[in-house]
CSV table of C-alpha atoms and ligand atoms in Angstrom, one decimal:
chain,number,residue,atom,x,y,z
A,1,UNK,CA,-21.0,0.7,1.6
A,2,UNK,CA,-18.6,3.4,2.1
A,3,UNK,CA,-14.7,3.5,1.5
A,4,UNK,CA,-13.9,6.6,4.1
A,5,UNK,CA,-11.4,6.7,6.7
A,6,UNK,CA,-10.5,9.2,9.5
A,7,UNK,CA,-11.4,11.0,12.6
A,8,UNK,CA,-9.3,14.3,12.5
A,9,UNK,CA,-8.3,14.0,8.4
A,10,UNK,CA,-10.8,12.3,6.5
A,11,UNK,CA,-10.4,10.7,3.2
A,12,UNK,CA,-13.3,9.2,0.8
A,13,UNK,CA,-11.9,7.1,-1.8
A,14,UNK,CA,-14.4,6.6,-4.6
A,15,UNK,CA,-14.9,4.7,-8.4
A,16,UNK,CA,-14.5,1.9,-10.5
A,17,UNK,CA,-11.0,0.3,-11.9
A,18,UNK,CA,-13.9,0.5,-15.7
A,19,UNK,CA,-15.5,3.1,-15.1
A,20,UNK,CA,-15.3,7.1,-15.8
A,21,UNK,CA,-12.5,7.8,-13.5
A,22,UNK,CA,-11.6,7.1,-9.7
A,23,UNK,CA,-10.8,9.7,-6.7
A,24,UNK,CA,-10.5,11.2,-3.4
A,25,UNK,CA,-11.7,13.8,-1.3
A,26,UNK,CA,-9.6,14.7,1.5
A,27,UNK,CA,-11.0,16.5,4.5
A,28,UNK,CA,-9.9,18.8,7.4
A,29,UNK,CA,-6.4,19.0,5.4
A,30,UNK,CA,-4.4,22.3,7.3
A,31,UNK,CA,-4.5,25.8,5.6
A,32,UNK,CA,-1.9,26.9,4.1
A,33,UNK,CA,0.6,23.9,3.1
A,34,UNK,CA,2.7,24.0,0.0
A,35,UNK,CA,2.3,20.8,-2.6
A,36,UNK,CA,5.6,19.8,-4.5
A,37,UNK,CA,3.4,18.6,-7.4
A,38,UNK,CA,6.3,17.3,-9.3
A,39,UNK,CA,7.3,14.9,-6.2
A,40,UNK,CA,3.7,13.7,-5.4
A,41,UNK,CA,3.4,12.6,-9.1
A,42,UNK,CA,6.7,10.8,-8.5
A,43,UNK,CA,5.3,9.2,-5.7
A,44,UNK,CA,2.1,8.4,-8.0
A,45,UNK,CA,4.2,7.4,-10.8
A,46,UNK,CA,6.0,4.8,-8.3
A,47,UNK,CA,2.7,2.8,-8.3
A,48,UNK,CA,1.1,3.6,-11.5
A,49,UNK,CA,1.6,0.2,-14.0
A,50,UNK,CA,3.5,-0.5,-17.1
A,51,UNK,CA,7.1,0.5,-16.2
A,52,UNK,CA,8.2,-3.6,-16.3
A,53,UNK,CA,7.5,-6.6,-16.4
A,54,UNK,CA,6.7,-7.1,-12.9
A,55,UNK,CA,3.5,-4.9,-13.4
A,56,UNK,CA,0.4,-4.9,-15.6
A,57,UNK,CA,1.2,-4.0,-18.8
A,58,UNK,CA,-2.1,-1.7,-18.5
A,59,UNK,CA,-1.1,2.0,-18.6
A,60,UNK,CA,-2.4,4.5,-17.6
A,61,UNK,CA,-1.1,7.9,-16.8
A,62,UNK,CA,-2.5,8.1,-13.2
A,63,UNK,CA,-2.5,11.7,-13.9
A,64,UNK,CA,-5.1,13.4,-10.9
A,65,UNK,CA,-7.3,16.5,-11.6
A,66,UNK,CA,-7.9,18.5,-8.7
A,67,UNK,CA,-11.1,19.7,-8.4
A,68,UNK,CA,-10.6,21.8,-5.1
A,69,UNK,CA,-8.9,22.2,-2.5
A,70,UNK,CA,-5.7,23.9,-3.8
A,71,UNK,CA,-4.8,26.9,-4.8
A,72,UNK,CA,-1.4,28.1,-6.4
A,73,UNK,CA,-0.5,24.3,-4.8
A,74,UNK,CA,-1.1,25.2,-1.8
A,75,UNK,CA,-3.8,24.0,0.5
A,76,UNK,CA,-7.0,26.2,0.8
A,77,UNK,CA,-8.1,24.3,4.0
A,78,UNK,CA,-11.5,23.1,2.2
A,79,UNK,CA,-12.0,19.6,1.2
A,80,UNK,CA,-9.0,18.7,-1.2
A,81,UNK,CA,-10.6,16.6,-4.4
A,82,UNK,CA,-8.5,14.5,-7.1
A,83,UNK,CA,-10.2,12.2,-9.5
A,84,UNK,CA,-8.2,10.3,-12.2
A,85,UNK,CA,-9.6,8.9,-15.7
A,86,UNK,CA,-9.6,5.5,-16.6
A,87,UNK,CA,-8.2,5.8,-20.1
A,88,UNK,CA,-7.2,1.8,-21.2
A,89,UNK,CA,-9.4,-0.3,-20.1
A,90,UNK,CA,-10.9,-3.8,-21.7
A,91,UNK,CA,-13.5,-4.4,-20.1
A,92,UNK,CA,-14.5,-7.6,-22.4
A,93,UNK,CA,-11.9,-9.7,-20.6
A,94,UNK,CA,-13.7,-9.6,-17.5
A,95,UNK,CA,-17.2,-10.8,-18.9
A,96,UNK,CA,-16.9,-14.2,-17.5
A,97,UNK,CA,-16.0,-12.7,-13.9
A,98,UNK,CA,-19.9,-12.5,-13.6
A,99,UNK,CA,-20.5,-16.1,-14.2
A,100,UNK,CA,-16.9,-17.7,-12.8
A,101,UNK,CA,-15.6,-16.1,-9.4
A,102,UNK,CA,-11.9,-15.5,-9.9
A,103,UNK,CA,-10.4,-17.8,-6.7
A,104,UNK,CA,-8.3,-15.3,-4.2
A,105,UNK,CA,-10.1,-11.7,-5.7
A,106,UNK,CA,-13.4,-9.9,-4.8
A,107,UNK,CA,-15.7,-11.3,-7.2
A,108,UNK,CA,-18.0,-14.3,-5.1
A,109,UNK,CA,-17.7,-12.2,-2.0
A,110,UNK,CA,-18.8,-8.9,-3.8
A,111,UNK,CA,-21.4,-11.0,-6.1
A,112,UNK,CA,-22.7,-12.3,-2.7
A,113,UNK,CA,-22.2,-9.3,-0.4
A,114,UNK,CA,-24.0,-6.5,-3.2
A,115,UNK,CA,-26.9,-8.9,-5.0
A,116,UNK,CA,-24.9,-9.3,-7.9
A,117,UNK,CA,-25.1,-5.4,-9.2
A,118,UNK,CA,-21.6,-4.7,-8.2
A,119,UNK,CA,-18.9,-3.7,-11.1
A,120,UNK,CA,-17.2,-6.0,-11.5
A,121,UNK,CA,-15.3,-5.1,-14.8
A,122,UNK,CA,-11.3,-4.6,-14.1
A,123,UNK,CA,-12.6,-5.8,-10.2
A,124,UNK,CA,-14.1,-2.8,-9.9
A,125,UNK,CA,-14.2,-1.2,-6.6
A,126,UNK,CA,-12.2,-4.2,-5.5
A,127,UNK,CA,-9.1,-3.3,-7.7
A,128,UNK,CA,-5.6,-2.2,-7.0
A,129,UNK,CA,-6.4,0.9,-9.1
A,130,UNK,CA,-7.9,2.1,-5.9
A,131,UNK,CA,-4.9,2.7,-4.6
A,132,UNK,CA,-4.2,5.6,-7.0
A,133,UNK,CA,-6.0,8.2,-5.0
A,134,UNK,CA,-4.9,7.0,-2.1
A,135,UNK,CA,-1.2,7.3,-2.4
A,136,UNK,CA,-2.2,10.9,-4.1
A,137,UNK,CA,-3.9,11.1,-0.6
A,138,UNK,CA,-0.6,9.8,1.4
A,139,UNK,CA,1.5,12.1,-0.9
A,140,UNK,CA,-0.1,15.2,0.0
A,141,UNK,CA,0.4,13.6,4.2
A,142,UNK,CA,3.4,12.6,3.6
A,143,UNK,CA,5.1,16.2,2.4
A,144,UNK,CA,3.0,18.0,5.7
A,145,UNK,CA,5.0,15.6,7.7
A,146,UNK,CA,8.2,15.9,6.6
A,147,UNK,CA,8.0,19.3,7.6
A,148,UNK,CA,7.1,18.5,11.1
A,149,UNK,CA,10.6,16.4,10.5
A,150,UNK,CA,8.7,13.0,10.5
A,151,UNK,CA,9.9,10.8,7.0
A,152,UNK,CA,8.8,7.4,5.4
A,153,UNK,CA,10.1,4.5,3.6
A,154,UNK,CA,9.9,1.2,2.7
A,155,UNK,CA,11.5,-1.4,0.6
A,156,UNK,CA,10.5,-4.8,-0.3
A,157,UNK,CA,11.8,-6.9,2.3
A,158,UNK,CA,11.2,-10.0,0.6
A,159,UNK,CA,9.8,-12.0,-3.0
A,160,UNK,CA,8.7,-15.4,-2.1
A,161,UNK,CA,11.8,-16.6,-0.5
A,162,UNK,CA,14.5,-14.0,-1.6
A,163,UNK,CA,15.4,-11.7,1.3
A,164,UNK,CA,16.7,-7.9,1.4
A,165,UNK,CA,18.7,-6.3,4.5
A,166,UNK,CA,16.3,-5.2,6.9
A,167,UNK,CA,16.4,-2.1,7.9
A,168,UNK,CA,18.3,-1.0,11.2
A,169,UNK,CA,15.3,-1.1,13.8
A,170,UNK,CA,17.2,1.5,16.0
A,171,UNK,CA,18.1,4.2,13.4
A,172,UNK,CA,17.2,3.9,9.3
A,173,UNK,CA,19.3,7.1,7.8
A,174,UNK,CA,17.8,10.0,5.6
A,175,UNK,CA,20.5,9.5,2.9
A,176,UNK,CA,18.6,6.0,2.3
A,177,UNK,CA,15.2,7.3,3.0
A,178,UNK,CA,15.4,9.9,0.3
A,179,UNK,CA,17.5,7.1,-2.0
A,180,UNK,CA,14.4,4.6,-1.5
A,181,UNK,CA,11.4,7.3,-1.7
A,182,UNK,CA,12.8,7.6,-5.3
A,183,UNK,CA,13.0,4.1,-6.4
A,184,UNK,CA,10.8,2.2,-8.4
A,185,UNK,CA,12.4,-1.1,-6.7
A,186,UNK,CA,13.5,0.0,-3.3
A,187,UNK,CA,15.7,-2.0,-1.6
A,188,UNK,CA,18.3,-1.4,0.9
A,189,UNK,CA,21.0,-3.5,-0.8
A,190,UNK,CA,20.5,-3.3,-4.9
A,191,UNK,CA,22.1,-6.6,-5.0
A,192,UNK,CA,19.1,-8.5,-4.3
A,193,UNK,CA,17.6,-6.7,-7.0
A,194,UNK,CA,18.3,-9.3,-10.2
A,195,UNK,CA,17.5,-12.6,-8.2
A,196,UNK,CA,13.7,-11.1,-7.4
A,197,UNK,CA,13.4,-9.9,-11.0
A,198,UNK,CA,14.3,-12.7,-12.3
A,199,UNK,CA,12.2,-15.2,-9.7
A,200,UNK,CA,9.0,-12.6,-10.5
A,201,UNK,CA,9.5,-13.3,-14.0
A,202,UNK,CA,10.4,-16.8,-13.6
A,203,UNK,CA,6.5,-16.9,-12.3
A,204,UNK,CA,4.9,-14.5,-14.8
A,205,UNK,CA,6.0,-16.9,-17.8
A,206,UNK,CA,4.7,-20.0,-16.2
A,207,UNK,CA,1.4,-17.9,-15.6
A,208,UNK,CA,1.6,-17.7,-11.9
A,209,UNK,CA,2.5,-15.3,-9.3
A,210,UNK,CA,4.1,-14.0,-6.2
A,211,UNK,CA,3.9,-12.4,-3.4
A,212,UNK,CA,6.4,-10.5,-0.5
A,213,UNK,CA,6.7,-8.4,2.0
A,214,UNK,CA,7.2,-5.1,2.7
A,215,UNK,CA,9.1,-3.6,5.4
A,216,UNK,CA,8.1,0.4,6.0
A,217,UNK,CA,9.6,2.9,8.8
A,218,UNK,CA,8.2,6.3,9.9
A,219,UNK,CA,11.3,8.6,11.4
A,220,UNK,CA,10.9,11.5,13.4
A,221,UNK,CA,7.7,10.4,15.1
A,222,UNK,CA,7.6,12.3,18.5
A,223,UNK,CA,7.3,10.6,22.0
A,224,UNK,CA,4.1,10.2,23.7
A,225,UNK,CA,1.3,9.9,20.6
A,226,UNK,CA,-1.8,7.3,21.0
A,227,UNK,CA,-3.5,5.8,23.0
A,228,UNK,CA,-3.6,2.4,24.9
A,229,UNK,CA,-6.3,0.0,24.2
A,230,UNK,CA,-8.6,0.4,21.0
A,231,UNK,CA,-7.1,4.0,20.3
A,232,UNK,CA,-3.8,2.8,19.7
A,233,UNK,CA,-1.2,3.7,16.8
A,234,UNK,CA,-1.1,-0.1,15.8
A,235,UNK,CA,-4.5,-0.4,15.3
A,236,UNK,CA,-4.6,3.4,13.5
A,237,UNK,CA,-1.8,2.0,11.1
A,238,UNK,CA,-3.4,-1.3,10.7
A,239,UNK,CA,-7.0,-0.1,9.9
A,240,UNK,CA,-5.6,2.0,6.9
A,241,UNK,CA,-3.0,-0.7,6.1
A,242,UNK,CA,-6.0,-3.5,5.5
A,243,UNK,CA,-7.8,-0.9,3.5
A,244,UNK,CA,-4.8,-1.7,0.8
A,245,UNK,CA,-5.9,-4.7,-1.7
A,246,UNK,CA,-3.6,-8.0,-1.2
A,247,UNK,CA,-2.4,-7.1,2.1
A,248,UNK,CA,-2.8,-10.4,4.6
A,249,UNK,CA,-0.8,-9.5,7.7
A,250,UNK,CA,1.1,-6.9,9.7
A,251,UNK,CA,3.9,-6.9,12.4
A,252,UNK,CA,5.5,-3.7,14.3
A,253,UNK,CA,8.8,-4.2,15.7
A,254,UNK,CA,10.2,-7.8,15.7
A,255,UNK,CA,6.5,-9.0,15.1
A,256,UNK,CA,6.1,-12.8,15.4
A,257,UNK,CA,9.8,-13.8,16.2
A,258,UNK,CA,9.2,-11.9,19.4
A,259,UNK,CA,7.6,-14.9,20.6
A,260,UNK,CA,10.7,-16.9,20.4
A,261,UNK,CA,12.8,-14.8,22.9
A,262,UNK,CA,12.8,-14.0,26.5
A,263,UNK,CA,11.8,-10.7,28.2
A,264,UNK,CA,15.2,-10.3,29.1
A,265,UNK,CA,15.9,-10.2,25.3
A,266,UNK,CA,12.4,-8.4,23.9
A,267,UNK,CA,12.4,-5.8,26.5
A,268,UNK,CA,13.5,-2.3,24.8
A,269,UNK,CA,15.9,-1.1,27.6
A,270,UNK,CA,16.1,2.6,28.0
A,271,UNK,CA,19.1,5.5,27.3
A,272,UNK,CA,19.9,8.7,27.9
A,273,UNK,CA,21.6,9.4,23.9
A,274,UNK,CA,24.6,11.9,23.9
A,275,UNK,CA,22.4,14.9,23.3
A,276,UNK,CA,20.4,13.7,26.4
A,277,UNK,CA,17.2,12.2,24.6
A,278,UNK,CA,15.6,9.1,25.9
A,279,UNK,CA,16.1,6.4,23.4
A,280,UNK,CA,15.8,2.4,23.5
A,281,UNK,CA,18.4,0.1,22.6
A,282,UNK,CA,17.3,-2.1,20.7
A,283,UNK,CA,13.5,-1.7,18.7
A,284,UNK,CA,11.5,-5.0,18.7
A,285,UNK,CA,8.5,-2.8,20.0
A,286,UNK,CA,8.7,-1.1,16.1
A,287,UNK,CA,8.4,2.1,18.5
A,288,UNK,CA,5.0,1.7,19.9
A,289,UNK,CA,4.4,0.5,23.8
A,290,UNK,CA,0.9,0.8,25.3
A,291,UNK,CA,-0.4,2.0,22.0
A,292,UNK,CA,2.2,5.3,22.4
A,293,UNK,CA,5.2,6.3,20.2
A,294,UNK,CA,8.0,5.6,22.5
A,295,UNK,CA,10.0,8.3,19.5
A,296,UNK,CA,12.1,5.3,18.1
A,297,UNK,CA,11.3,4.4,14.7
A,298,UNK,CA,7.7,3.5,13.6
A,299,UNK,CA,9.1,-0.1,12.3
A,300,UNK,CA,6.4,-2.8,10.5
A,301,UNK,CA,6.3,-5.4,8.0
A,302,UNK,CA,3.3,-6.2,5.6
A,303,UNK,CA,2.3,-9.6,4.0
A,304,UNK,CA,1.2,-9.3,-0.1
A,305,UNK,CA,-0.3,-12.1,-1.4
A,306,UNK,CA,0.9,-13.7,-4.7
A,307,UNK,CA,-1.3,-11.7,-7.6
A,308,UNK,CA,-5.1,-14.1,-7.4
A,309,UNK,CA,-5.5,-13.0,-11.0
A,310,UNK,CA,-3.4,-15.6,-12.9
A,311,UNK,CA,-3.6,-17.9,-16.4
A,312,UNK,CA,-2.5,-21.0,-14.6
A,313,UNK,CA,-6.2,-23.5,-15.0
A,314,UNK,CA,-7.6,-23.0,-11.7
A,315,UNK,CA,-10.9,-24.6,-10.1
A,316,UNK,CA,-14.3,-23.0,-9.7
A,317,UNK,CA,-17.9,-23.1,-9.9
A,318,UNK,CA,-20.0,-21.5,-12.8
A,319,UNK,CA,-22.8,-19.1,-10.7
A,320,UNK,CA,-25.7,-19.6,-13.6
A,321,UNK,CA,-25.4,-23.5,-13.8
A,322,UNK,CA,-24.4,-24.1,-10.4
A,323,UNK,CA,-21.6,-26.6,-11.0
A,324,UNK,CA,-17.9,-26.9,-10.3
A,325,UNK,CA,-15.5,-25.6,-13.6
A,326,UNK,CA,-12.1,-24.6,-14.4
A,327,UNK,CA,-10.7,-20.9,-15.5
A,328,UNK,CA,-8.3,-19.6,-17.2
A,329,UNK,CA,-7.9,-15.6,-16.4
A,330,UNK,CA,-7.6,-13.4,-19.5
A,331,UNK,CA,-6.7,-9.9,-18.6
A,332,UNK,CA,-3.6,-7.7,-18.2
A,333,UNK,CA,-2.1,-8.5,-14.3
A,334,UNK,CA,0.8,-7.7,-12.4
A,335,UNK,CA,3.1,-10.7,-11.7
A,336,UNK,CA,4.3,-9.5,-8.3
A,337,UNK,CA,1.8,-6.6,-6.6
A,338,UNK,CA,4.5,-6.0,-4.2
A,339,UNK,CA,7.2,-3.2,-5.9
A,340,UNK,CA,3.9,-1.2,-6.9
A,341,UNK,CA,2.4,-1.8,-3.4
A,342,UNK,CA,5.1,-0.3,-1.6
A,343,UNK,CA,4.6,3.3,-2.0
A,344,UNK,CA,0.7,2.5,-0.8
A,345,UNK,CA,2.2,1.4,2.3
A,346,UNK,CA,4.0,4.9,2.5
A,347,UNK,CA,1.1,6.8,1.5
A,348,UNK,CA,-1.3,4.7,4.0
A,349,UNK,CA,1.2,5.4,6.5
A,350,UNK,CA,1.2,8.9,6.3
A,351,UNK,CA,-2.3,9.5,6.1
A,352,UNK,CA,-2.5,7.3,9.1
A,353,UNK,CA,0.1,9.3,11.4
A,354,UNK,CA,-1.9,12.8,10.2
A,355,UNK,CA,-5.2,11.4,11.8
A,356,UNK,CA,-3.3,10.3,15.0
A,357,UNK,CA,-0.6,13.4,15.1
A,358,UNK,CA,-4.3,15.3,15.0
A,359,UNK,CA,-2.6,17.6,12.2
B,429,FMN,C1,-1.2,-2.0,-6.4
B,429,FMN,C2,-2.0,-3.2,-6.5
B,429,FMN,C3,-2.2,-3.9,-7.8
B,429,FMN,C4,-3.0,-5.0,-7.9
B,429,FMN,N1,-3.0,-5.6,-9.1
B,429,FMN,C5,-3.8,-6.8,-9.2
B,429,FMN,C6,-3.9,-7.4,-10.5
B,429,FMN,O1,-3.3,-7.0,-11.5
B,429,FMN,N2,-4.7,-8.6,-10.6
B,429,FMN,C7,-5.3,-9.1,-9.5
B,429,FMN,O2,-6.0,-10.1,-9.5
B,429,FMN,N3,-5.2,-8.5,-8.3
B,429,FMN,C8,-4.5,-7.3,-8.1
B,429,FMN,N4,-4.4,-6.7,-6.9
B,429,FMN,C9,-5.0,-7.4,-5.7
B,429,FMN,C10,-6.5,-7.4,-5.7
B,429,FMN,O3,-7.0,-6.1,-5.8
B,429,FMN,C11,-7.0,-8.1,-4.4
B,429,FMN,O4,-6.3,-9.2,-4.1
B,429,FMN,C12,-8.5,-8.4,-4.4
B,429,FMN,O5,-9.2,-7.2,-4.4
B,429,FMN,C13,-9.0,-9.2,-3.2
B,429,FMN,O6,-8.7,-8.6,-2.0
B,429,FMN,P1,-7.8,-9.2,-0.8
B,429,FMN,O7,-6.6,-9.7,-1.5
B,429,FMN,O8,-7.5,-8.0,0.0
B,429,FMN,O9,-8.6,-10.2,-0.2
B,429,FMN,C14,-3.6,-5.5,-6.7
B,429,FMN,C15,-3.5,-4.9,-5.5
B,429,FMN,C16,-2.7,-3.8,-5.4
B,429,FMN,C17,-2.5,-3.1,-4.1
């Protein structure tokens, strides 16, 4: 198996959530690019665990040593390498993991798919601690973007039923992007803030979980990217998007609901804006037609399942005597994936627009 991505930048994301340490090695990264260290260890603190209790209480520090790749922070234009320890792990609560599939994670699959000599302590390769190199990947993406003028966000756009304001699909402003690429809990109207708290932890004392959706933007993009067909930026952003742990679904623009109205409503009529740019009016395209940026906002929404790891009894089968059972999951888990998940969505974002921008 392998866990690389990329055509023009290529990243290979390697480890075990128990073993040594995971990591990345980014390739075909520019020359000559300046690393705000302090920001992408923001950005890696935004998804590292332990900050509440809507997150594992495992902590680790999610601190990465690079190997190569920069010098004086700034890229050397050879392959970039990160790896980060695992310092706190039990492994002794996943023991049973080998002999009772967790329902909803990796293990039966993975037991199946790799003969039974996959890790499976902490989930192994299957874990959200995967993520870690990758948004170290997306930070490094994301800071060459934003000085090509292209910037991302996201915010949780919904827990279970509990909805934020959407962002505007025609124009999302920088004073909110750079509010929300600092937050912990982004969301475009704080209010909402206590009632998904409060419903995440509602479900983390009963033992269960829950799940949400993230709604992520890309500003700046310029006209005229991608390709139609197979090459196109949807699929680009979706192949790196799936490649993130608990992620079921994706929509660009208006997504699904699109189906409800008529052309006359879906169609994304064209403008000349004041300073003589061609803009649409409205975005339910999430500013993609024919697999091109149209230069309108790169608009999607992604669908996180509800934590599988949970202490509620749950059915399965026991591998060695080959008959149906019940679990109980011991094991530190995050109630609600999706707060920590959102700044993957950045980083898997940016990486994506570097491999189709051809940076
Ligand atoms: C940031 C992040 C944290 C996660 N934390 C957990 C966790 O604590 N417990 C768990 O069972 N799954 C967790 N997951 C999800 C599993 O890794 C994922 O559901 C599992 O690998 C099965 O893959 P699938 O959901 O894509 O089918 C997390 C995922 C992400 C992105």
């Amino acid at each position: 198996m392998s866990s690389c991505w990329g055509e023009k930048i290529k990243i290979s994301i390697f480890g075990e959530s128990h073993g040594k340490g995971i990591g990345v090695v980014l390739d075909n990264l520019p020359s000559g690019e300046k690393i705000d260290m302090n920001e992408l260890l923001m950005f890696m603190g935004r998804r590292s665990p332990g900050k509440d209790k809507t997150s594992t209480p495992r902590l680790e520090k999610d601190f990465p040593n690079i190997l190569s790749g920069l010098l004086n922070d700034t890229t050397t234009g050879t392959p970039l390498c990160a790896v980060i320890e695992n310092t706190n792990t039990r492994s002794q609560d996943y023991g049973e993991m080998l002999r009772y599939p967790r329902p909803g994670h990796g293990d039966y699959t993975g037991h199946i798919r790799y003969q039974g000599f996959n890790d499976i302590r902490g989930g192994g390769h299957f874990s959200g601690r995967l993520t870690a190199p990758l948004v170290f990947a997306g930070s490094i993406c994301r800071q060459i973007l934003k000085r090509k003028g292209i910037n991302i966000a996201s915010h949780i756009y919904s827990i279970g039923e509990i909805c934020d304001t959407p962002f505007n699909p025609v124009k999302v402003d920088n004073e909110l992007i750079q509010r929300i690429n600092h937050e912990f809990f982004p969301l475009v109207n704080p209010d909402c803030e206590k009632d998904m708290r409060d419903y995440i932890e509602s479900k983390r004392l009963s033992g269960d979980s829950t799940g949400g959706i993230i709604e992520c933007v890309a500003t700046g993009m310029p006209c005229g990217v991608g390709n139609p067909m197979f090459g196109g930026v949807e699929n680009v952003i979706s192949s790196v998007v799936f490649g993130v742990p608990a992620v079921k679904g994706i929509e660009f623009g208006t997504g699904f609901d699109i189906t409800k109205m008529t052309g006359s409503q879906a169609n994304d009529q064209y403008a000349y804006d004041e300073n003589g740019n061609v803009i649409t009016l409205t975005n339910h395209n999430g500013g993609i037609t024919g697999g091109i940026t149209n230069g309108m906002p790169i608009l999607f929404r992604v669908a996180i399942k509800p934590t599988p790891s949970i202490s509620v009894t749950q059915k399965t089968i026991d591998l060695i005597h080959k008959k149906n059972t019940e679990l109980v999951i011991k094991g530190r888990h995050d109630p609600c994936i999706v707060p920590r998940a959102t700044v993957v969505i950045e980083s898997a974002l940016a990486i994506a627009l570097m491999d189709i921008l051809q940076i």
